[in-house]
Coordinates of C-alpha atoms in Angstrom, one line a residue:
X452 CA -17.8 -13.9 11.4
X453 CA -16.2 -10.2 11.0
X454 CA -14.2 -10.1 7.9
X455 CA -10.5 -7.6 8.5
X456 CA -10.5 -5.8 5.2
X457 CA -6.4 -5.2 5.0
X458 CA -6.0 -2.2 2.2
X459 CA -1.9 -2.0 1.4
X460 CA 0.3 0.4 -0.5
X461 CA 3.4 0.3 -1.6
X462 CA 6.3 3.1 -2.4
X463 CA 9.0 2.4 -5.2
X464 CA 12.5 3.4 -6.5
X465 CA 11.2 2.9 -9.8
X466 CA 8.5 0.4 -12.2
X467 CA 10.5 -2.3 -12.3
X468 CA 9.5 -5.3 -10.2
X469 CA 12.7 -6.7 -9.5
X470 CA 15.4 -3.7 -10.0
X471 CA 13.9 -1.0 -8.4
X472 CA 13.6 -2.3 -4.7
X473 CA 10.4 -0.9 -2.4
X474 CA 10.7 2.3 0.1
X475 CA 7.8 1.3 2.3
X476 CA 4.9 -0.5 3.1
X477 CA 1.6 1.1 4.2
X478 CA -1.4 -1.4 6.0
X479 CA -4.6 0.3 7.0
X480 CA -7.2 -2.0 8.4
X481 CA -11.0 -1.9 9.0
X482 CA -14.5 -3.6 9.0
X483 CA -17.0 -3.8 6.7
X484 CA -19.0 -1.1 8.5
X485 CA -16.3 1.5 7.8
X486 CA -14.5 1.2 11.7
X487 CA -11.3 1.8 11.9
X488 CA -9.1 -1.3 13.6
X489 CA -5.2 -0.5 13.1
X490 CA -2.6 0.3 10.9
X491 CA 1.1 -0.2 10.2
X492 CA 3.9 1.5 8.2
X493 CA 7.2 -0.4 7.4
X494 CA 10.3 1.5 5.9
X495 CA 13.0 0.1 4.4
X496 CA 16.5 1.5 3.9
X497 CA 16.7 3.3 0.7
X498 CA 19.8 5.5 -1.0
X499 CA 18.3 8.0 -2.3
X500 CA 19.7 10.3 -5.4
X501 CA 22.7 13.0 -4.3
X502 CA 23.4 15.9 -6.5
X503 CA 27.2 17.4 -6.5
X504 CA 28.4 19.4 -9.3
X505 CA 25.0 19.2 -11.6
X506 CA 25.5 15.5 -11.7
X507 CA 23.7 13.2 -10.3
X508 CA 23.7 9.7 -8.7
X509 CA 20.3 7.7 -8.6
X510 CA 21.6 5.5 -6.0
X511 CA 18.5 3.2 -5.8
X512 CA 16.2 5.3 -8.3
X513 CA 15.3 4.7 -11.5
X514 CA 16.2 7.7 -13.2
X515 CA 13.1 8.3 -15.1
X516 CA 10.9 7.5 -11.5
X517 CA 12.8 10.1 -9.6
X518 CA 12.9 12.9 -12.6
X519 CA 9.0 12.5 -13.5
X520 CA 8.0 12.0 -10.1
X521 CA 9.6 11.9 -6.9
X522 CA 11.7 14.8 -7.2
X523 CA 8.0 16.6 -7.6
X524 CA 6.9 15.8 -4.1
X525 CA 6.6 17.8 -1.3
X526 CA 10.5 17.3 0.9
X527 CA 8.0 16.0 3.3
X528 CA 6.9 13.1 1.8
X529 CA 10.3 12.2 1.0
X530 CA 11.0 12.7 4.7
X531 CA 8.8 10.1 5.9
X532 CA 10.1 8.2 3.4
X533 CA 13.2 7.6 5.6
X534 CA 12.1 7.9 9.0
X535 CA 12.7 4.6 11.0
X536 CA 14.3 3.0 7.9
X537 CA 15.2 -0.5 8.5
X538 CA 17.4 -2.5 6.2
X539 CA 15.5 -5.2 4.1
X540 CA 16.0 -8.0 5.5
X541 CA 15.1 -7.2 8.9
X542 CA 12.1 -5.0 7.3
X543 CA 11.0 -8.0 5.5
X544 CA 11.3 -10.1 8.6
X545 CA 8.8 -7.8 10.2
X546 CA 6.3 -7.7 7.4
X547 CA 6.1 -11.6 7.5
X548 CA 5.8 -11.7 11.1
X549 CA 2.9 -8.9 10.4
X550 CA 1.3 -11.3 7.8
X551 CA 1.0 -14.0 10.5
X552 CA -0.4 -11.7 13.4
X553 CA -3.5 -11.4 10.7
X554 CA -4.3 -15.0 11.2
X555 CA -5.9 -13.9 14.8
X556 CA -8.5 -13.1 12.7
X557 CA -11.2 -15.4 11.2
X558 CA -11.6 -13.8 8.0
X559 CA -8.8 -11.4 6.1
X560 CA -9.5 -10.0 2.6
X561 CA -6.8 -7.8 1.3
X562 CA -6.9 -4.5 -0.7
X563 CA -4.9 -2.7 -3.4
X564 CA -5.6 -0.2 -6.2
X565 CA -2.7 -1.9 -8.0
X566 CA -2.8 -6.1 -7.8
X567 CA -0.6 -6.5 -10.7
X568 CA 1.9 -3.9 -9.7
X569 CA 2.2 -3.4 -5.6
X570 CA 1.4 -6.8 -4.6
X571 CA 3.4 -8.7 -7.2
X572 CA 6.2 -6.3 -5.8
X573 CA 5.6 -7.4 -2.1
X574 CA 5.4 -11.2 -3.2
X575 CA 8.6 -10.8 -5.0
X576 CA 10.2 -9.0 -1.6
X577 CA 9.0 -11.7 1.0
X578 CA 10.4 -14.9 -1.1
X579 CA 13.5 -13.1 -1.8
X580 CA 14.4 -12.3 1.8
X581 CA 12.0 -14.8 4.0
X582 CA 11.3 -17.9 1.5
X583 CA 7.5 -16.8 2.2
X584 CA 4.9 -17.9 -0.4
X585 CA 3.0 -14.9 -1.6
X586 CA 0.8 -12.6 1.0
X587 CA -2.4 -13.8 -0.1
X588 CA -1.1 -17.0 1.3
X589 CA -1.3 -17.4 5.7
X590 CA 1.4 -19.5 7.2
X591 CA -1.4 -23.0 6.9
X592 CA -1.3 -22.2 3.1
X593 CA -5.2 -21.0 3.2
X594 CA -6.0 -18.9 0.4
X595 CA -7.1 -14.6 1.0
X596 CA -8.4 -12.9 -1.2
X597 CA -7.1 -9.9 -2.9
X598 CA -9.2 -7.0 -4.1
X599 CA -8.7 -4.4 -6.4
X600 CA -10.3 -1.6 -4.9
X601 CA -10.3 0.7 -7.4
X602 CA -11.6 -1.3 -9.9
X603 CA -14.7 -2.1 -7.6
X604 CA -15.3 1.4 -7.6
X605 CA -15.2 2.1 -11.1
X606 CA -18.3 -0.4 -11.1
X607 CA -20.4 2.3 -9.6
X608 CA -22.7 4.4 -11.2
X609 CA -21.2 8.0 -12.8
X610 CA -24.0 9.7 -10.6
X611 CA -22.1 8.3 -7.3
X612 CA -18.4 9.2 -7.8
X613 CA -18.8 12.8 -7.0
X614 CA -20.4 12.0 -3.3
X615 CA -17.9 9.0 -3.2
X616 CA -14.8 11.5 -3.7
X617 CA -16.3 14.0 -1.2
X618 CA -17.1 11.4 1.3
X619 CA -13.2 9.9 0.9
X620 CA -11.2 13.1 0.7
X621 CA -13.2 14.5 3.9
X622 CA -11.3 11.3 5.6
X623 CA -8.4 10.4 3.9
X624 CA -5.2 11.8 2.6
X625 CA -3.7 10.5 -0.8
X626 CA -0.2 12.1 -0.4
X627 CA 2.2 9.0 -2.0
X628 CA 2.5 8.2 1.9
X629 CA 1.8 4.6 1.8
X630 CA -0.5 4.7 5.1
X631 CA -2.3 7.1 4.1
X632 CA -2.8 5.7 0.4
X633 CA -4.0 2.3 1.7
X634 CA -6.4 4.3 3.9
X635 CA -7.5 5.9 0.8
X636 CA -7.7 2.5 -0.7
X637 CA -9.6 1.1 2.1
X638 CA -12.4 4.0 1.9
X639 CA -12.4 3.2 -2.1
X640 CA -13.7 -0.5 -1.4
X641 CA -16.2 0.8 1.5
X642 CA -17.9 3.2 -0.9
X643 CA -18.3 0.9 -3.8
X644 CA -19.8 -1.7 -1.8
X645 CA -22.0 0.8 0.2
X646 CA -23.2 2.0 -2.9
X647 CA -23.5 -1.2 -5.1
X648 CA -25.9 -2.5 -2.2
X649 CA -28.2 0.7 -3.0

């Protein structure tokens, strides 16, 4: 039985969970042998901050989030961060629908590099606009695991991580796009279990 590793990053107006709403959602699938098998990006309408006169409105930022960091990025990043913006619910709707499509497959385990923070976010986001019970759940109510990737990889040996960073950043971007971060995130969990079978 082939088991879908599902790695998924988030973008955020802010560290809030419920107040500061999510920008997009980045899936990046593979196998356990490394192969790539698909990936989706989901965007979600999102007023960004407008500066007029030296003032500024936040819109949908927290104003600390966008001063520390987002401002920072490369205009870019930012740019992708509003191509084929959907509004919420409909976004939402699509993610669910997504979360379903998995069940094709016998076996889905998904990945993060922040449990506590990103997928709490997406739970929150898929009760509040589809009544759905968290993402680790399938529509049957059977139970997928969710693994924190990085901390898997911070189980590796010191003498690894140099070779595990080359190996990843010869394939993967990690450029706050949230495809490319859960590609990232993906790689992370393929190394440390490469190298924990050593």
């Amino acid at each position: 039985m082939q088991t879908v590793f599902v790695a998924v990053d988030i973008e955020k107006t802010g560290s809030f969970l419920i107040k500061n709403p999510i920008i997009s959602v980045g899936f990046y699938a593979g196998n356990e042998k490394g192969e790539f098998l698909f990936k989706r990006k989901f965007t979600i309408k999102t007023t960004f901050p407008t500066i007029t006169n030296e003032t500024i409105d936040y819109g949908d930022f927290e104003p600390r989030c966008w001063n520390e960091f987002w401002s920072k990025l490369d205009k870019n990043i930012i740019n992708k961060s509003t191509e084929d913006a959907k509004p919420a619910e409909e976004v939402w709707k699509n993610i669910s629908l997504f979360l379903d499509e998995l069940e094709e497959y016998p076996k889905v385990k998904f990945l993060t590099d922040n449990a506590s923070f990103d997928i709490a976010s997406i739970d929150y986001a898929l009760e509040k606009y589809t009544g759905r019970a968290p993402m680790r759940y399938s529509s049957k109510g059977k139970y997928r695991s969710v693994i924190s990737a990085d901390d898997m990889l911070d189980t590796v040996y010191d003498k690894h991580k140099q070779a595990i960073d080359e190996y990843i950043n010869k394939r993967a971007i990690h450029d706050h796009d949230p495809i490319n971060d859960a590609h990232h995130i993906y790689l992370q969990y393929i190394q440390a279990m490469y190298y924990k079978e050593l």
